[in-house]
Coordinates of N, CA, C and O in Angstrom, one line a residue:
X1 N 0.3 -17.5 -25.9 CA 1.4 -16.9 -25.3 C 1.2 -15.4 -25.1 O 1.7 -14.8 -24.1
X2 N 0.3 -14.8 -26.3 CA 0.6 -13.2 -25.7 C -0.5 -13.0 -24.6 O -0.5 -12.1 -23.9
X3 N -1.4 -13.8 -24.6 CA -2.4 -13.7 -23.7 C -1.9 -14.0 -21.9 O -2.3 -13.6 -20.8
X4 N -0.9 -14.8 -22.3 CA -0.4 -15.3 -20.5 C 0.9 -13.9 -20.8 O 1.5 -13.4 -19.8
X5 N 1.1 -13.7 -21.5 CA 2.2 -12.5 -21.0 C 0.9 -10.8 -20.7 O 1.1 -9.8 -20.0
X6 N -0.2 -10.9 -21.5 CA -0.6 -9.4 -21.3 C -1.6 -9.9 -19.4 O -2.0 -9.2 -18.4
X7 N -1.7 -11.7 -19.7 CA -2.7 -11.2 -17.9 C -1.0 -11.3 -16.8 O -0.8 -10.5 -15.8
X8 N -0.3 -11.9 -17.1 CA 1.2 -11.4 -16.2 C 0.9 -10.1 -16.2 O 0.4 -9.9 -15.1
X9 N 1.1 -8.9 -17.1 CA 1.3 -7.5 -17.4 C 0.5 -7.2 -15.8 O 1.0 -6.9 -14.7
X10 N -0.4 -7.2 -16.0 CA -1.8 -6.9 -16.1 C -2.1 -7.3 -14.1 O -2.5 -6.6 -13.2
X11 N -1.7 -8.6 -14.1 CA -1.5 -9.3 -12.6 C -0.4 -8.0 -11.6 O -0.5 -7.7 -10.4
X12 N 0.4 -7.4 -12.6 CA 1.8 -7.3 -11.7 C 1.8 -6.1 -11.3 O 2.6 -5.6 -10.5
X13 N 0.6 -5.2 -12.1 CA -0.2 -3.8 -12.4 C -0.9 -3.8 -10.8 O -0.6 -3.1 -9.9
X14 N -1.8 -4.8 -10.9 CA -2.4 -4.6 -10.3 C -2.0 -4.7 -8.4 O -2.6 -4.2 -7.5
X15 N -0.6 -5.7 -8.6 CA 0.2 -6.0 -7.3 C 0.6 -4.9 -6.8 O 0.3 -4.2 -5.8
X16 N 1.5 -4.7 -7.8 CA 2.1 -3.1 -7.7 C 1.1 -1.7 -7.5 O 1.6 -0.9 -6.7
X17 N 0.2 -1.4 -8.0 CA -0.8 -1.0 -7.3 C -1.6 -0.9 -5.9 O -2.3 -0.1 -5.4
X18 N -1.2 -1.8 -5.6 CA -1.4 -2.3 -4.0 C -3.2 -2.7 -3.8 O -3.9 -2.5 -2.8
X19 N -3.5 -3.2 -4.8 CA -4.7 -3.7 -4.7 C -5.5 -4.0 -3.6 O -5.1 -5.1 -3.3
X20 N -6.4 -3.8 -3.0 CA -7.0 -4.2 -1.7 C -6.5 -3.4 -0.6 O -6.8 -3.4 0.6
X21 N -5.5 -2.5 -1.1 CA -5.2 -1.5 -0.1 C -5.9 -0.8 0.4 O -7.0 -1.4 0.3
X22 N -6.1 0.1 1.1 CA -6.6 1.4 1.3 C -6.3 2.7 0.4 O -5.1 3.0 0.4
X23 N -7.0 3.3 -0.4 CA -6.8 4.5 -1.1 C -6.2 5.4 -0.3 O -6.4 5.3 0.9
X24 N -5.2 6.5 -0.8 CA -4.8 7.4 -0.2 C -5.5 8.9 -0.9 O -5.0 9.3 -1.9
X25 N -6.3 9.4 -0.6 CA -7.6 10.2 -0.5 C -7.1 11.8 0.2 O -7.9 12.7 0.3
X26 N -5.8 11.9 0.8 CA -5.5 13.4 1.7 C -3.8 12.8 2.0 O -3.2 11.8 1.8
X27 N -3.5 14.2 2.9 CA -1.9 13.8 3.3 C -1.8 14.2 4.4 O -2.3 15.4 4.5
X28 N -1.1 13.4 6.0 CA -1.7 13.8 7.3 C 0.1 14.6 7.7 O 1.0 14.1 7.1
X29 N 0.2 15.6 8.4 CA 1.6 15.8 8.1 C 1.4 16.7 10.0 O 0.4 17.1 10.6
X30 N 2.7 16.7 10.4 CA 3.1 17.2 12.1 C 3.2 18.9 11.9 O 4.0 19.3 11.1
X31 N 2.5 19.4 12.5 CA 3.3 20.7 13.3 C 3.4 21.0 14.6 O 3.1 20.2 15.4
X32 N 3.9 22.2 15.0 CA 4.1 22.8 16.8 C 2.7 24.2 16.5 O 2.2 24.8 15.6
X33 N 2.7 24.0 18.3 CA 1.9 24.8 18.6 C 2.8 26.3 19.0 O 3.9 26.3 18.5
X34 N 2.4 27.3 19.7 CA 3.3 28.4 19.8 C 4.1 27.9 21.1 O 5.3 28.2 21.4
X35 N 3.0 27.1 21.9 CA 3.4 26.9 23.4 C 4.1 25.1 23.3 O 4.5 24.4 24.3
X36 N 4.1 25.0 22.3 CA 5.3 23.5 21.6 C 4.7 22.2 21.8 O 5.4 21.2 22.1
X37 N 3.2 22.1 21.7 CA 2.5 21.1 21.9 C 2.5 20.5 20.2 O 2.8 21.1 19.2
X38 N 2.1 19.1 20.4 CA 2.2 18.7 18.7 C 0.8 18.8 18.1 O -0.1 18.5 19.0
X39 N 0.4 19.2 16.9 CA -0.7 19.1 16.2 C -0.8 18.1 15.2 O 0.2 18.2 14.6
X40 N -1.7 16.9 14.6 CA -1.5 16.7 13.3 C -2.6 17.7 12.2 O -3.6 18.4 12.4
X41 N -1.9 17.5 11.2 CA -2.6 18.3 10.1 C -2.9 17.6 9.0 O -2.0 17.2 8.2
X42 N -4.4 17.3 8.9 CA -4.8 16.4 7.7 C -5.3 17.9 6.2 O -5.6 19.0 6.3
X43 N -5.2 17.0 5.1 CA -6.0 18.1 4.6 C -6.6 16.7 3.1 O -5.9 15.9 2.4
X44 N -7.8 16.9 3.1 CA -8.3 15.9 2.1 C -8.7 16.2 0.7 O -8.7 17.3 0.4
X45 N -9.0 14.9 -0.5 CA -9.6 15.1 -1.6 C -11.7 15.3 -1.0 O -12.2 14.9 0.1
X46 N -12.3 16.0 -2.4 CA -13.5 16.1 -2.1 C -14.2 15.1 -1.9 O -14.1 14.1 -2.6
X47 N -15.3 15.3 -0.9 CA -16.1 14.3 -0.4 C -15.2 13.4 1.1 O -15.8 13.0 2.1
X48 N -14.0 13.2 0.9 CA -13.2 11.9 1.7 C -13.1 12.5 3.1 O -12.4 11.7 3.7
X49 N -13.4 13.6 3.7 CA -13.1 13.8 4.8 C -12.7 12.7 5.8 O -13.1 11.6 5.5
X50 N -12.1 12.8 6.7 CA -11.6 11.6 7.5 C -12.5 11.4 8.5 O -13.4 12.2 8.7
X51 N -12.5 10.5 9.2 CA -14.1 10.7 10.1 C -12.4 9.8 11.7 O -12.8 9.6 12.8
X52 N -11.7 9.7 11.5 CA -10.4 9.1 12.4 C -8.9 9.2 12.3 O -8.5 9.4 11.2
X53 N -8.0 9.2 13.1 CA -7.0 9.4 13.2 C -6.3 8.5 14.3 O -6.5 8.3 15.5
X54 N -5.1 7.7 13.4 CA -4.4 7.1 14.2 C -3.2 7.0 14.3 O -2.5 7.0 13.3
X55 N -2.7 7.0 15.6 CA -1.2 6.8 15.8 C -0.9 5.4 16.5 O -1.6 4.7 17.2
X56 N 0.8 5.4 15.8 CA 0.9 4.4 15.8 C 2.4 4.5 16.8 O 2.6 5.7 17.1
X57 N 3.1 3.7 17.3 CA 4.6 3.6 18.2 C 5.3 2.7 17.7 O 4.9 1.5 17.7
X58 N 6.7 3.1 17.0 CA 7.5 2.1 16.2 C 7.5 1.3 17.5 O 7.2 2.0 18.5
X59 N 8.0 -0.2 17.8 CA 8.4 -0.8 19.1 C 10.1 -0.7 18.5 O 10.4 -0.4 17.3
X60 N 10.9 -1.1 19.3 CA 12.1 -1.4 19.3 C 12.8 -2.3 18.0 O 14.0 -2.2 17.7
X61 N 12.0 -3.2 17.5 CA 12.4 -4.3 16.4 C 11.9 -3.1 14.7 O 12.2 -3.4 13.5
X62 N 11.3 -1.9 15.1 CA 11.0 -1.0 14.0 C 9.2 -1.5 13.6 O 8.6 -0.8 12.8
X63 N 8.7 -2.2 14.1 CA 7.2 -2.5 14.1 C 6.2 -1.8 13.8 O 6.6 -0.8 14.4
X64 N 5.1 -1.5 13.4 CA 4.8 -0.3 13.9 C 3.5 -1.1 14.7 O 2.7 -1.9 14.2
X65 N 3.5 -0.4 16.1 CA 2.3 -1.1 16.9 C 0.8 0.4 17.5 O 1.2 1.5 17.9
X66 N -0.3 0.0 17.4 CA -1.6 0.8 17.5 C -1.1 1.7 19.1 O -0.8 1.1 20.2
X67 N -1.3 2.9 18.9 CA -0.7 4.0 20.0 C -2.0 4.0 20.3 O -2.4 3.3 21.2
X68 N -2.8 4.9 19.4 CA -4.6 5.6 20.2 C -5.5 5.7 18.5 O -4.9 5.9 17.4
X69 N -6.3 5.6 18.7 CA -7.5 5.9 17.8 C -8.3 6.9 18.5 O -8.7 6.9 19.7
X70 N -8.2 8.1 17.6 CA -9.1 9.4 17.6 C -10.2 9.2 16.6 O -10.0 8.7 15.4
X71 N -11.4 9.7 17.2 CA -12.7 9.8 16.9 C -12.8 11.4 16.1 O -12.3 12.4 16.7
X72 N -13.2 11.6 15.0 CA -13.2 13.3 14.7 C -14.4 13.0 14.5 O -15.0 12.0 14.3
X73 N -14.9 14.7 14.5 CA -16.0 15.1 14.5 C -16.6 15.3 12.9 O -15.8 15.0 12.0
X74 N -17.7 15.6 12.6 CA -17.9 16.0 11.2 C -17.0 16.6 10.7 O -16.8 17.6 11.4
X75 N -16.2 16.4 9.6 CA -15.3 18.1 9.2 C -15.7 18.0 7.3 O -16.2 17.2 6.6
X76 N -15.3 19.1 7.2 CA -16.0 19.7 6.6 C -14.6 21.0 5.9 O -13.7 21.5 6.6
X77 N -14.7 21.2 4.8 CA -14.0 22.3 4.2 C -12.3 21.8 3.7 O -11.5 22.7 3.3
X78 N -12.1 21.0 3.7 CA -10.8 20.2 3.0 C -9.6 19.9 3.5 O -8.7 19.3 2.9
X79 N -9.5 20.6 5.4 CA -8.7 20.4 6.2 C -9.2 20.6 7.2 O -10.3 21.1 7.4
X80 N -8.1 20.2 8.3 CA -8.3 19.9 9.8 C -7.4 20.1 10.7 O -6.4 19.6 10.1
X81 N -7.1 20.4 11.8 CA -5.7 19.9 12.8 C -6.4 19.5 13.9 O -7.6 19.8 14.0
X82 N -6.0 18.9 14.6 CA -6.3 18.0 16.1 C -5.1 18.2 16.6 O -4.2 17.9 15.9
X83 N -4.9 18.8 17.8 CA -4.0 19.1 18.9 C -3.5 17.6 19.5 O -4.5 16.9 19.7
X84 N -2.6 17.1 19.7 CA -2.6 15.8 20.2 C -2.0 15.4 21.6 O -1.6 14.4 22.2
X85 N -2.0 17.1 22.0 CA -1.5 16.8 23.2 C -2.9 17.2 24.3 O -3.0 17.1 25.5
X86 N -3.6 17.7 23.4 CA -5.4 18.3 24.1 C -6.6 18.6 23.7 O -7.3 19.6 23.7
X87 N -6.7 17.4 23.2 CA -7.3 16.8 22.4 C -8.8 17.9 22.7 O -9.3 17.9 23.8
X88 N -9.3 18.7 21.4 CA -10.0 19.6 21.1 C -11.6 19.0 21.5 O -11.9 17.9 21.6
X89 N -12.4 20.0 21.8 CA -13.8 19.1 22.0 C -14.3 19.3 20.6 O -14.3 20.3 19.9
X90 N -14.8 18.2 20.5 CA -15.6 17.4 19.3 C -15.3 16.0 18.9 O -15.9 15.1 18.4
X91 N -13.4 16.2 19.3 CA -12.9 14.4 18.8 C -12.8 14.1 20.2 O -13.1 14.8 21.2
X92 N -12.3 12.5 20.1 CA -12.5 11.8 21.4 C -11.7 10.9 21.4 O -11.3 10.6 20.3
X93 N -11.1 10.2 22.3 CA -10.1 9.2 22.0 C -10.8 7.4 22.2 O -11.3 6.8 23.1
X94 N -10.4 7.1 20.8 CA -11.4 5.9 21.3 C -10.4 4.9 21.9 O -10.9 4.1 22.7
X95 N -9.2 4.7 21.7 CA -8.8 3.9 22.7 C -7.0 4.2 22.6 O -6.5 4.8 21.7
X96 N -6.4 3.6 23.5 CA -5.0 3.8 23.7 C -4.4 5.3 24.4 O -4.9 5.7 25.4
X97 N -3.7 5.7 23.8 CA -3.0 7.2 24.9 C -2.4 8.1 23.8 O -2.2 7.6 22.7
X98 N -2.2 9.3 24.1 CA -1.2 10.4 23.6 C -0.3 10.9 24.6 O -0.2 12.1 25.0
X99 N 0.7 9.7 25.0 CA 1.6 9.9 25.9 C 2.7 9.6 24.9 O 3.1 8.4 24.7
X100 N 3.2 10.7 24.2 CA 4.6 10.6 23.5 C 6.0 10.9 24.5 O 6.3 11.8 25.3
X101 N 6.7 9.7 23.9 CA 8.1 9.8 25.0 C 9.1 10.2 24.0 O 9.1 9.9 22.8
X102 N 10.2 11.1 24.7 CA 11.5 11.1 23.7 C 12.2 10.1 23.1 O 12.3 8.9 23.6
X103 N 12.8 10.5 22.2 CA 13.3 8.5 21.3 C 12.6 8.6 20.8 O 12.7 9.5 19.9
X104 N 11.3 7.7 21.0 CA 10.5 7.1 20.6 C 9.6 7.6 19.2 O 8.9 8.6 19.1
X105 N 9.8 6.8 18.3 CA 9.0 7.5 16.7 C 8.2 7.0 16.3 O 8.1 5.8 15.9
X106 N 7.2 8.2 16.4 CA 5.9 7.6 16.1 C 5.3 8.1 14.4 O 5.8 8.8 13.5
X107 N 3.9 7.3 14.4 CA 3.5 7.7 12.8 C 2.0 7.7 13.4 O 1.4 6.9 14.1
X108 N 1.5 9.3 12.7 CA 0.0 9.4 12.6 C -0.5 9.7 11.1 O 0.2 10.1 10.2
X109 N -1.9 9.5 11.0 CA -2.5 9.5 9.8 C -3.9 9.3 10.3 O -4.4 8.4 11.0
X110 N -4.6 10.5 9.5 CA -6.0 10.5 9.5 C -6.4 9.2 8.6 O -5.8 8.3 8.2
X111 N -7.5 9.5 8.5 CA -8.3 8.0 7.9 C -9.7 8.4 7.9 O -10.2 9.1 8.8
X112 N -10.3 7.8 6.5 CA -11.9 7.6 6.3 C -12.2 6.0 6.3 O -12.0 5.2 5.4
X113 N -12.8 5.8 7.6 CA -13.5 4.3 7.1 C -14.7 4.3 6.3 O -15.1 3.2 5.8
X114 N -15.2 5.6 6.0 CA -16.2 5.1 4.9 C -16.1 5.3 3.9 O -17.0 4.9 3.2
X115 N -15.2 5.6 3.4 CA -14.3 5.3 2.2 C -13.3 4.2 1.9 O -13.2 3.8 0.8
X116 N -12.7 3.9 2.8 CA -11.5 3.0 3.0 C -10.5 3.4 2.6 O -9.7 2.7 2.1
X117 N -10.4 4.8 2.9 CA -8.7 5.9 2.8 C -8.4 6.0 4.0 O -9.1 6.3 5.0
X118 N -6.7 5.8 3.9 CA -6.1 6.2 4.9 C -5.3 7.4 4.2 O -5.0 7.4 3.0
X119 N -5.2 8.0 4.6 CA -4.0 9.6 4.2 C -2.9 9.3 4.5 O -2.5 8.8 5.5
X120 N -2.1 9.8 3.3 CA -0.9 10.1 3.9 C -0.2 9.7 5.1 O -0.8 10.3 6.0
X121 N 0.7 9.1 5.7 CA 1.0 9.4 6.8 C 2.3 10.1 7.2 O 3.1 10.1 6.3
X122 N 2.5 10.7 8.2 CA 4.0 10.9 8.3 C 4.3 10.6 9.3 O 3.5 10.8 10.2
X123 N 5.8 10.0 9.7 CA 6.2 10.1 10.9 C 6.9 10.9 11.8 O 7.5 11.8 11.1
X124 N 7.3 11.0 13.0 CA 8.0 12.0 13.9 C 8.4 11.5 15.4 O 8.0 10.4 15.9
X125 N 9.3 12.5 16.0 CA 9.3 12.0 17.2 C 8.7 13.3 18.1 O 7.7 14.0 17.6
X126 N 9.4 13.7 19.5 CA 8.9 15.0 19.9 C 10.0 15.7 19.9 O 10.1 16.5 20.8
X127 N 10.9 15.7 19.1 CA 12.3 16.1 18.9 C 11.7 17.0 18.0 O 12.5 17.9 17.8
X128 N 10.6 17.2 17.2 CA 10.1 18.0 15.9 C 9.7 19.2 16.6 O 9.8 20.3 16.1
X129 N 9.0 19.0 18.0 CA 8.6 20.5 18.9 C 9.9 21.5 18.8 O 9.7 22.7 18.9
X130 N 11.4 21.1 18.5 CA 12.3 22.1 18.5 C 12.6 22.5 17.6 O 12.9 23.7 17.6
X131 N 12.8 21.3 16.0 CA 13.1 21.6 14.3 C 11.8 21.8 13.8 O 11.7 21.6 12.6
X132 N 10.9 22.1 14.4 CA 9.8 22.3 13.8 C 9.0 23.9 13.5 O 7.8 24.0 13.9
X133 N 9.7 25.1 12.8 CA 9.4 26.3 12.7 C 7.9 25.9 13.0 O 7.4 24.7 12.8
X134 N 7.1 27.1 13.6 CA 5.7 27.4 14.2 C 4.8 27.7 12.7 O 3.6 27.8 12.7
X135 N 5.3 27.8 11.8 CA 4.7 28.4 10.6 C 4.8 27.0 9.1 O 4.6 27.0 7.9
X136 N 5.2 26.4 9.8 CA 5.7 25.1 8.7 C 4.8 23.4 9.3 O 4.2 23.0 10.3
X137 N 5.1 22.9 8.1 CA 4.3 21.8 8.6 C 4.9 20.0 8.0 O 4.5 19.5 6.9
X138 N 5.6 19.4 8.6 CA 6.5 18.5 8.3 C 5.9 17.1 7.8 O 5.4 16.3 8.6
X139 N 6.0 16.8 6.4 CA 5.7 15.3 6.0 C 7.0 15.3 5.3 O 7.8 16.1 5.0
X140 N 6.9 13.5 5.0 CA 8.4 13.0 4.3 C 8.2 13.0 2.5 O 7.0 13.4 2.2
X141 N 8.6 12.8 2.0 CA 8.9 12.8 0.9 C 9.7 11.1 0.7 O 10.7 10.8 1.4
X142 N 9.1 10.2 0.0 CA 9.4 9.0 0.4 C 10.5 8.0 -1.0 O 10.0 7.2 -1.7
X143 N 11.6 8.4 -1.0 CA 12.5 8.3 -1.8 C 13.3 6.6 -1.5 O 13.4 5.9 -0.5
X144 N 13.7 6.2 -2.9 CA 13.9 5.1 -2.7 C 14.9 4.4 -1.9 O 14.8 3.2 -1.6
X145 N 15.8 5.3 -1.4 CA 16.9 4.9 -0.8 C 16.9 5.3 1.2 O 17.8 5.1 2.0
X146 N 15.7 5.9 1.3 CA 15.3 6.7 2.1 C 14.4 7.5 2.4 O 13.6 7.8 1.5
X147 N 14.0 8.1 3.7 CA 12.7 9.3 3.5 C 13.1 9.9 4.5 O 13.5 9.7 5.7
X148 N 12.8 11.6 3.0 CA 13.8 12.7 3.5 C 12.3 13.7 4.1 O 11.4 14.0 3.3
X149 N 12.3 14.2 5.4 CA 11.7 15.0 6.2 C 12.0 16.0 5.1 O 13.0 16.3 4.5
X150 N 10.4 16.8 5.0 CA 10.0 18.2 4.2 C 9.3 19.2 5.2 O 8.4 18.9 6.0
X151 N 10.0 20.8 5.3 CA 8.7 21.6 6.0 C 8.0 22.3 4.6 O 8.4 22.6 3.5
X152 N 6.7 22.2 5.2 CA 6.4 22.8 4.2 C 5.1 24.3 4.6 O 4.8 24.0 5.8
X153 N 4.4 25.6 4.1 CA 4.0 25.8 4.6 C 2.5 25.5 4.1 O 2.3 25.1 2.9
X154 N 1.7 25.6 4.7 CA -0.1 25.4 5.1 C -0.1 25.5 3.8 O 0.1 24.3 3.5
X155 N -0.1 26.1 3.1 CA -0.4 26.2 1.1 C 0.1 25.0 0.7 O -0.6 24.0 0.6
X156 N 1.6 24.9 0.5 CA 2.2 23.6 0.1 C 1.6 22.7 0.6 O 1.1 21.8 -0.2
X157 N 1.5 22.6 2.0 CA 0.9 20.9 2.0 C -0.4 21.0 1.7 O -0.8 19.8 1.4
X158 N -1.6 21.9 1.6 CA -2.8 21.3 0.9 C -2.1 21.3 -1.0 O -2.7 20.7 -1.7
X159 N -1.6 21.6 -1.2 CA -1.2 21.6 -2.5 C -0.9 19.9 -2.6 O -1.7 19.1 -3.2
X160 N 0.2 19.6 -2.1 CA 0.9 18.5 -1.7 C 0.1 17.0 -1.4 O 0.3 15.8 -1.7
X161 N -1.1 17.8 -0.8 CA -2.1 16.5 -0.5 C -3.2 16.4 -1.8 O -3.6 15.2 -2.0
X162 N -3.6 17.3 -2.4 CA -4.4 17.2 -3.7 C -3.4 16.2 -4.8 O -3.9 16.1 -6.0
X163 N -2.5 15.7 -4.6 CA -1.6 15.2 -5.6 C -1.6 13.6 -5.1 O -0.9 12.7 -5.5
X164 N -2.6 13.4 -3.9 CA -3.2 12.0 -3.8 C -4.6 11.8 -3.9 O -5.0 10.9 -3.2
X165 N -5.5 12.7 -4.6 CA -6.7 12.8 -5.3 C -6.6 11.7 -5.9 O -7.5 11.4 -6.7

């Protein structure tokens, strides 16, 4: 008996854990440019750099369906931003668009496939180009009843992202 209750324990650990998941290894979070274009901003644990970045387009039923896969370049030093409206040379788009429409809410998140971490993600729309101070950098905070939008600045969120090490 205590043996089928400690592998229960132990089974429900491991569910709840999200086993087979993807590790979350950094935290990917939105800002504005000066000229109001969107950036994402990844910032990682050591070694996991992201080597990709994807967005995604809620559809209308709340889904979330594949927007574009970005290619990044080597990076190096524990953070990154990619412009997503001009897209920087070194990344590349491997497939889909960065054609964001108003409404429409989307979710990006860097990623290592050679790790099998995805970061953090956060979502937004292009409504954030206006609540989005130029000096701040917006992920959610993911509460049980809800998820409450955080700005935070450049310090805070690498702080913020070392706490999924």
């Amino acid at each position: 008996m205590k043996r089928t209750i400690t592998f229960l324990a132990l089974s429900f650990l491991v569910v709840a854990c999200g086993y087979g998941s993807p590790a979350q290894m950094g935290a990917t979070g939105v800002t504005v440019t000066a000229n109001g274009q969107l950036v994402m901003v990844t910032s990682w644990c050591a070694g996991s750099a992201p080597d990709g970045v994807q967005v995604y387009r809620y559809d209308t039923a709340g889904e979330l369906q594949d927007q574009a896969d970005i290619k990044a370049p080597s990076l190096t030093g524990g953070s990154a931003s990619l412009n997503l409206e001009e897209i920087p040379a070194g990344w590349s788009l491997r497939e889909g668009n960065l054609k964001f429409e108003d409404g429409v809410k989307y979710r990006v998140a860097a990623y290592s496939s050679k790790t099998n971490a995805m970061f953090r993600s956060v979502d937004f729309t292009t409504k954030v180009k206006k609540d989005v101070p130029l000096d701040r950098i917006l992920i959610q905070d993911y509460l049980p009843d809800r998820d409450k939008n955080v700005l935070l600045t450049d310090g805070e969120f690498k702080a913020r992202a070392r706490l999924y090490c």
